Amino acid sequence: MTTSTAAPLAAGADPASTPSTRDLARRRRRRPASLAAMGQRTFTGALALLFLFPMVWAAVASVSPQGGTNQVDGVGLGNYRTLVDYQAGIWQYLANSAFVSLLTVLLTVTVSLLGGYAFARFDFPGKNLLFLGTLAILMVPYATLLIPLYVLLNDLGLQNSLVGLALVLTMFQLPFATFMMRISFEAVPRELEEAAQVDGAGSLRVLLQVLLPAVRAGLITVGLFAFLAAWNDFITPLILISDSTKVPLPLAIANLRGQTMGIVDFGATEAGVVVLALPCVLIFLLLQRHYVRGFMSGALKG
């Protein structure tokens, strides 16, 4: 004679509405998972606030009253007026930074696209050795190369030139960019390329019409890195640019800090930090989805 282990139903209860043993076990498993997800969200939120705090502090300080600045009483834009009127004007420095950054992005994307395609799809003598030599540039502190590059640019007539500055910044970005584009191309199945070649497409047409849309995420990642590096770079223009009207915005803000007898204008400096950070934040927010996909492209190979 066997004994039933099922719990008796209450009078008038619907058997279909009574939770089964499997449902109860499933609910117990969900509780630790939900607690873990909540803890993870709390931790990432606190970490995000920690990183955002300096930016929020700079934004608040840029409009707050401070002694020795153009914003002495109340909340206002006096510090930004100081920034606008400084020497050649903020619009000139913004134009310099925009020109250098966009030219650096264009050159980096173009060269790394072709280089990554060649390393990923073609076999030639010394390919791996050449690729390792390209990556080895990352091991050299770029500050040690600025003096030789200064002499080289002077011989080429590009010293104290925004074009020369963009070329140097492009050179510093190419090792990582070429590596990034190589793994992006290697993640694309060769069947797509072979199908286009069967239809009579050449290497250049395959690159532009078939492979380029497939590696768009990696290309955007390379361009984003190049833009952020060129927009925020301070050491390179400090060495290569001597004309005060040609300096990019980071160098202009550094010069603004001690413009009057060594006294630091913290209000105008904070305003410059906000202006400098705003384009980076907006571009990153717009492209963050492609940025993550670009880094994941190598992990999805095969």
Short mmCIF file of C-alpha atoms in Angstrom, two decimals:
data_model
loop_
_atom_site.label_atom_id
_atom_site.label_comp_id
_atom_site.label_asym_id
_atom_site.label_seq_id
_atom_site.Cartn_x
_atom_site.Cartn_y
_atom_site.Cartn_z
CA MET A 1 0.00 0.00 0.00
CA THR A 2 1.53 3.37 -1.05
CA THR A 3 1.13 6.75 0.60
CA SER A 4 0.61 9.86 -1.53
CA THR A 5 3.08 12.72 -0.88
CA ALA A 6 1.03 15.37 -2.67
CA ALA A 7 -0.45 18.07 -0.45
CA PRO A 8 -4.25 17.92 -0.17
CA LEU A 9 -6.19 20.54 -2.08
CA ALA A 10 -8.17 23.07 -0.12
CA ALA A 11 -11.87 22.94 -0.45
CA GLY A 12 -13.01 24.68 -3.61
CA ALA A 13 -9.43 25.15 -4.92
CA ASP A 14 -8.70 24.74 -8.61
CA PRO A 15 -6.07 22.00 -9.14
CA ALA A 16 -4.68 23.89 -12.16
CA SER A 17 -3.99 26.96 -10.02
CA THR A 18 -2.09 25.06 -7.30
CA PRO A 19 1.72 25.39 -7.72
CA SER A 20 3.48 22.13 -8.43
CA THR A 21 6.76 20.99 -6.89
CA ARG A 22 8.58 21.88 -10.11
CA ASP A 23 7.18 25.42 -10.08
CA LEU A 24 8.23 25.91 -6.47
CA ALA A 25 11.76 24.71 -7.22
CA ARG A 26 11.94 27.02 -10.23
CA ARG A 27 10.91 29.99 -8.11
CA ARG A 28 13.57 29.14 -5.53
CA ARG A 29 16.21 29.11 -8.27
CA ARG A 30 15.05 32.45 -9.61
CA ARG A 31 15.45 34.26 -6.29
CA PRO A 32 19.29 33.94 -6.06
CA ALA A 33 19.58 34.82 -9.74
CA SER A 34 17.46 37.95 -9.30
CA LEU A 35 19.44 38.95 -6.19
CA ALA A 36 22.70 38.49 -8.10
CA ALA A 37 21.40 40.60 -10.99
CA MET A 38 20.30 43.32 -8.58
CA GLY A 39 23.70 43.31 -6.91
CA GLN A 40 25.43 43.52 -10.26
CA ARG A 41 23.28 46.47 -11.34
CA THR A 42 23.93 48.23 -8.04
CA PHE A 43 27.68 47.75 -8.37
CA THR A 44 27.83 48.92 -11.99
CA GLY A 45 25.62 51.91 -11.16
CA ALA A 46 27.89 52.93 -8.29
CA LEU A 47 30.93 52.51 -10.53
CA ALA A 48 29.33 54.69 -13.21
CA LEU A 49 28.59 57.40 -10.64
CA LEU A 50 32.19 57.24 -9.46
CA PHE A 51 33.46 57.88 -12.98
CA LEU A 52 30.86 60.57 -13.69
CA PHE A 53 31.56 62.50 -10.49
CA PRO A 54 34.62 64.46 -11.80
CA MET A 55 32.72 65.48 -14.93
CA VAL A 56 29.69 66.63 -12.92
CA TRP A 57 32.00 68.48 -10.52
CA ALA A 58 33.68 70.30 -13.44
CA ALA A 59 30.30 71.24 -14.94
CA VAL A 60 29.05 72.65 -11.62
CA ALA A 61 32.32 74.48 -10.92
CA SER A 62 32.31 76.06 -14.38
CA VAL A 63 29.11 78.01 -13.61
CA SER A 64 29.66 78.57 -9.87
CA PRO A 65 30.95 81.84 -8.36
CA GLN A 66 34.67 81.88 -7.62
CA GLY A 67 37.00 84.65 -6.54
CA GLY A 68 39.41 85.96 -9.16
CA THR A 69 37.22 84.88 -12.07
CA ASN A 70 34.62 86.49 -14.29
CA GLN A 71 31.92 84.66 -12.32
CA VAL A 72 32.10 86.21 -8.85
CA ASP A 73 28.41 86.42 -7.88
CA GLY A 74 25.71 83.83 -8.48
CA VAL A 75 25.51 81.13 -11.12
CA GLY A 76 26.29 82.20 -14.67
CA LEU A 77 28.43 81.83 -17.78
CA GLY A 78 31.19 84.31 -16.93
CA ASN A 79 33.86 81.61 -17.04
CA TYR A 80 32.74 80.59 -20.50
CA ARG A 81 33.01 84.22 -21.65
CA THR A 82 36.61 84.22 -20.46
CA LEU A 83 37.20 81.09 -22.51
CA VAL A 84 35.55 82.57 -25.60
CA ASP A 85 37.64 85.75 -25.46
CA TYR A 86 40.99 84.11 -24.67
CA GLN A 87 43.65 85.11 -27.27
CA ALA A 88 42.55 83.76 -30.70
CA GLY A 89 39.19 82.67 -29.24
CA ILE A 90 37.74 79.31 -28.40
CA TRP A 91 36.26 78.88 -31.88
CA GLN A 92 39.72 78.99 -33.42
CA TYR A 93 41.02 76.39 -30.99
CA LEU A 94 37.95 74.21 -31.53
CA ALA A 95 38.48 74.43 -35.29
CA ASN A 96 42.13 73.41 -34.86
CA SER A 97 41.17 70.41 -32.72
CA ALA A 98 38.38 69.40 -35.10
CA PHE A 99 40.64 69.60 -38.15
CA VAL A 100 43.42 67.55 -36.55
CA SER A 101 40.99 64.98 -35.11
CA LEU A 102 39.00 64.46 -38.32
CA LEU A 103 42.14 64.22 -40.46
CA THR A 104 43.62 61.72 -38.00
CA VAL A 105 40.42 59.64 -38.11
CA LEU A 106 40.34 59.71 -41.92
CA LEU A 107 43.98 58.67 -42.30
CA THR A 108 43.81 56.04 -39.56
CA VAL A 109 40.63 54.45 -40.90
CA THR A 110 41.89 54.39 -44.50
CA VAL A 111 45.35 52.97 -43.80
CA SER A 112 44.19 50.45 -41.17
CA LEU A 113 41.36 49.27 -43.44
CA LEU A 114 43.77 48.47 -46.26
CA GLY A 115 46.45 47.11 -43.92
CA GLY A 116 44.04 44.92 -41.96
CA TYR A 117 42.57 43.56 -45.20
CA ALA A 118 46.03 42.72 -46.53
CA PHE A 119 47.13 40.99 -43.32
CA ALA A 120 43.89 39.03 -43.02
CA ARG A 121 43.32 37.93 -46.61
CA PHE A 122 46.67 37.83 -48.42
CA ASP A 123 49.75 35.67 -47.95
CA PHE A 124 53.11 37.24 -48.71
CA PRO A 125 56.68 36.69 -47.49
CA GLY A 126 57.33 38.12 -44.05
CA LYS A 127 53.66 38.86 -43.32
CA ASN A 128 53.74 37.78 -39.69
CA LEU A 129 57.11 39.40 -39.10
CA LEU A 130 55.85 42.68 -40.55
CA PHE A 131 52.71 42.47 -38.42
CA LEU A 132 54.73 41.88 -35.26
CA GLY A 133 56.96 44.80 -36.20
CA THR A 134 53.86 46.99 -36.52
CA LEU A 135 52.60 45.93 -33.11
CA ALA A 136 56.06 46.46 -31.60
CA ILE A 137 55.55 50.21 -32.01
CA LEU A 138 53.11 49.98 -29.10
CA MET A 139 55.99 49.01 -26.82
CA VAL A 140 57.88 52.26 -27.45
CA PRO A 141 56.79 55.28 -25.33
CA TYR A 142 55.63 57.73 -27.95
CA ALA A 143 57.10 60.70 -26.05
CA THR A 144 60.58 59.37 -26.86
CA LEU A 145 59.83 59.64 -30.58
CA LEU A 146 58.65 63.24 -30.62
CA ILE A 147 62.07 64.89 -30.91
CA PRO A 148 63.15 62.77 -33.93
CA LEU A 149 59.73 63.36 -35.46
CA TYR A 150 60.11 67.09 -34.84
CA VAL A 151 63.37 67.05 -36.83
CA LEU A 152 61.80 64.94 -39.59
CA LEU A 153 58.78 67.23 -39.92
CA ASN A 154 61.08 70.25 -40.01
CA ASP A 155 62.96 68.70 -42.96
CA LEU A 156 59.65 68.01 -44.71
CA GLY A 157 58.34 71.52 -44.12
CA LEU A 158 55.51 70.24 -41.89
CA GLN A 159 56.80 71.46 -38.54
CA ASN A 160 54.34 73.81 -36.79
CA SER A 161 51.63 72.46 -39.09
CA LEU A 162 48.27 70.90 -38.24
CA VAL A 163 48.72 68.44 -41.11
CA GLY A 164 52.07 67.33 -39.68
CA LEU A 165 50.47 66.97 -36.24
CA ALA A 166 47.71 64.79 -37.72
CA LEU A 167 50.29 62.60 -39.49
CA VAL A 168 52.17 62.00 -36.24
CA LEU A 169 48.96 61.19 -34.34
CA THR A 170 47.96 58.80 -37.13
CA MET A 171 51.28 56.99 -36.85
CA PHE A 172 50.70 56.44 -33.13
CA GLN A 173 47.21 55.02 -33.79
CA LEU A 174 48.07 52.67 -36.67
CA PRO A 175 49.42 49.67 -34.69
CA PHE A 176 46.26 49.19 -32.66
CA ALA A 177 44.02 50.14 -35.59
CA THR A 178 45.70 47.62 -37.93
CA PHE A 179 45.41 44.90 -35.31
CA MET A 180 41.75 45.74 -34.77
CA MET A 181 40.93 45.65 -38.47
CA ARG A 182 42.81 42.40 -39.00
CA ILE A 183 40.78 40.52 -36.40
CA SER A 184 37.61 42.15 -37.77
CA PHE A 185 38.33 40.84 -41.27
CA GLU A 186 39.30 37.40 -39.95
CA ALA A 187 35.91 37.17 -38.21
CA VAL A 188 34.13 37.47 -41.57
CA PRO A 189 33.52 34.08 -43.29
CA ARG A 190 35.61 33.61 -46.41
CA GLU A 191 32.55 32.20 -48.20
CA LEU A 192 31.19 35.74 -48.65
CA GLU A 193 34.37 36.83 -50.38
CA GLU A 194 34.61 33.68 -52.49
CA ALA A 195 31.00 34.05 -53.65
CA ALA A 196 31.69 37.60 -54.81
CA GLN A 197 34.87 36.49 -56.59
CA VAL A 198 32.95 33.77 -58.40
CA ASP A 199 30.64 36.49 -59.71
CA GLY A 200 33.68 38.26 -61.16
CA ALA A 201 34.39 40.86 -58.43
CA GLY A 202 37.99 41.94 -57.94
CA SER A 203 39.78 42.42 -54.61
CA LEU A 204 38.95 46.13 -54.36
CA ARG A 205 35.29 45.60 -55.20
CA VAL A 206 35.06 42.74 -52.69
CA LEU A 207 36.58 44.99 -50.04
CA LEU A 208 34.27 47.95 -50.67
CA GLN A 209 30.98 46.19 -51.41
CA VAL A 210 31.14 42.94 -49.42
CA LEU A 211 33.63 43.17 -46.58
CA LEU A 212 33.32 46.83 -45.67
CA PRO A 213 29.71 46.53 -44.39
CA ALA A 214 30.69 43.39 -42.48
CA VAL A 215 33.54 45.12 -40.59
CA ARG A 216 31.68 48.37 -39.98
CA ALA A 217 31.70 47.88 -36.20
CA GLY A 218 35.47 47.43 -36.12
CA LEU A 219 35.93 50.43 -38.38
CA ILE A 220 33.81 52.61 -36.09
CA THR A 221 35.81 51.40 -33.08
CA VAL A 222 39.07 52.35 -34.79
CA GLY A 223 37.70 55.75 -35.76
CA LEU A 224 36.41 56.39 -32.24
CA PHE A 225 39.76 55.55 -30.68
CA ALA A 226 41.58 57.75 -33.17
CA PHE A 227 39.23 60.67 -32.53
CA LEU A 228 39.50 60.46 -28.74
CA ALA A 229 43.30 60.20 -28.88
CA ALA A 230 43.68 63.13 -31.29
CA TRP A 231 41.09 65.33 -29.57
CA ASN A 232 42.61 64.93 -26.09
CA ASP A 233 46.31 64.74 -26.93
CA PHE A 234 48.48 67.30 -25.14
CA ILE A 235 52.14 66.24 -25.40
CA THR A 236 52.35 65.99 -29.20
CA PRO A 237 51.04 69.50 -30.04
CA LEU A 238 53.11 70.90 -27.16
CA ILE A 239 56.28 69.71 -28.93
CA LEU A 240 55.28 70.15 -32.57
CA ILE A 241 53.20 73.35 -32.56
CA SER A 242 54.79 76.69 -31.65
CA ASP A 243 52.24 79.11 -33.15
CA SER A 244 49.71 80.07 -30.47
CA THR A 245 46.94 80.44 -33.07
CA LYS A 246 47.41 76.84 -34.28
CA VAL A 247 47.34 75.03 -30.95
CA PRO A 248 44.41 72.65 -30.32
CA LEU A 249 42.00 73.14 -27.44
CA PRO A 250 43.79 71.05 -24.74
CA LEU A 251 46.96 73.10 -25.12
CA ALA A 252 45.00 76.37 -25.17
CA ILE A 253 43.27 75.43 -21.90
CA ALA A 254 46.63 74.61 -20.33
CA ASN A 255 47.95 78.02 -21.40
CA LEU A 256 44.83 79.66 -20.01
CA ARG A 257 45.42 78.25 -16.51
CA GLY A 258 48.35 80.54 -15.72
CA GLN A 259 47.73 83.52 -17.96
CA THR A 260 47.99 86.22 -15.24
CA MET A 261 51.16 86.20 -13.09
CA GLY A 262 50.91 82.47 -12.51
CA ILE A 263 47.45 82.70 -10.92
CA VAL A 264 45.26 79.79 -11.94
CA ASP A 265 41.83 80.73 -13.26
CA PHE A 266 40.02 77.63 -12.03
CA GLY A 267 36.63 78.76 -13.29
CA ALA A 268 37.75 79.21 -16.90
CA THR A 269 39.78 76.01 -16.66
CA GLU A 270 36.72 74.03 -15.57
CA ALA A 271 34.73 75.60 -18.39
CA GLY A 272 37.42 74.49 -20.83
CA VAL A 273 37.29 70.96 -19.43
CA VAL A 274 33.53 70.83 -20.01
CA VAL A 275 33.87 72.09 -23.59
CA LEU A 276 36.67 69.61 -24.22
CA ALA A 277 34.78 66.63 -22.78
CA LEU A 278 31.35 67.28 -24.31
CA PRO A 279 32.10 66.13 -27.91
CA CYS A 280 33.79 62.97 -26.61
CA VAL A 281 30.80 62.08 -24.44
CA LEU A 282 28.27 62.70 -27.21
CA ILE A 283 30.20 60.74 -29.85
CA PHE A 284 30.79 57.83 -27.48
CA LEU A 285 27.10 57.66 -26.53
CA LEU A 286 26.10 57.64 -30.19
CA LEU A 287 28.60 54.94 -31.19
CA GLN A 288 28.82 52.80 -28.05
CA ARG A 289 26.81 49.95 -29.59
CA HIS A 290 29.19 49.69 -32.54
CA TYR A 291 32.13 50.12 -30.15
CA VAL A 292 31.14 47.00 -28.19
CA ARG A 293 30.47 45.02 -31.37
CA GLY A 294 33.87 46.00 -32.71
CA PHE A 295 35.62 44.56 -29.69
CA MET A 296 33.48 41.43 -29.84
CA SER A 297 34.20 40.76 -33.52
CA GLY A 298 37.45 38.91 -32.80
CA ALA A 299 35.75 36.74 -30.19
CA LEU A 300 33.13 35.63 -32.72
CA LYS A 301 35.68 34.30 -35.20
CA GLY A 302 34.65 30.93 -36.60
#
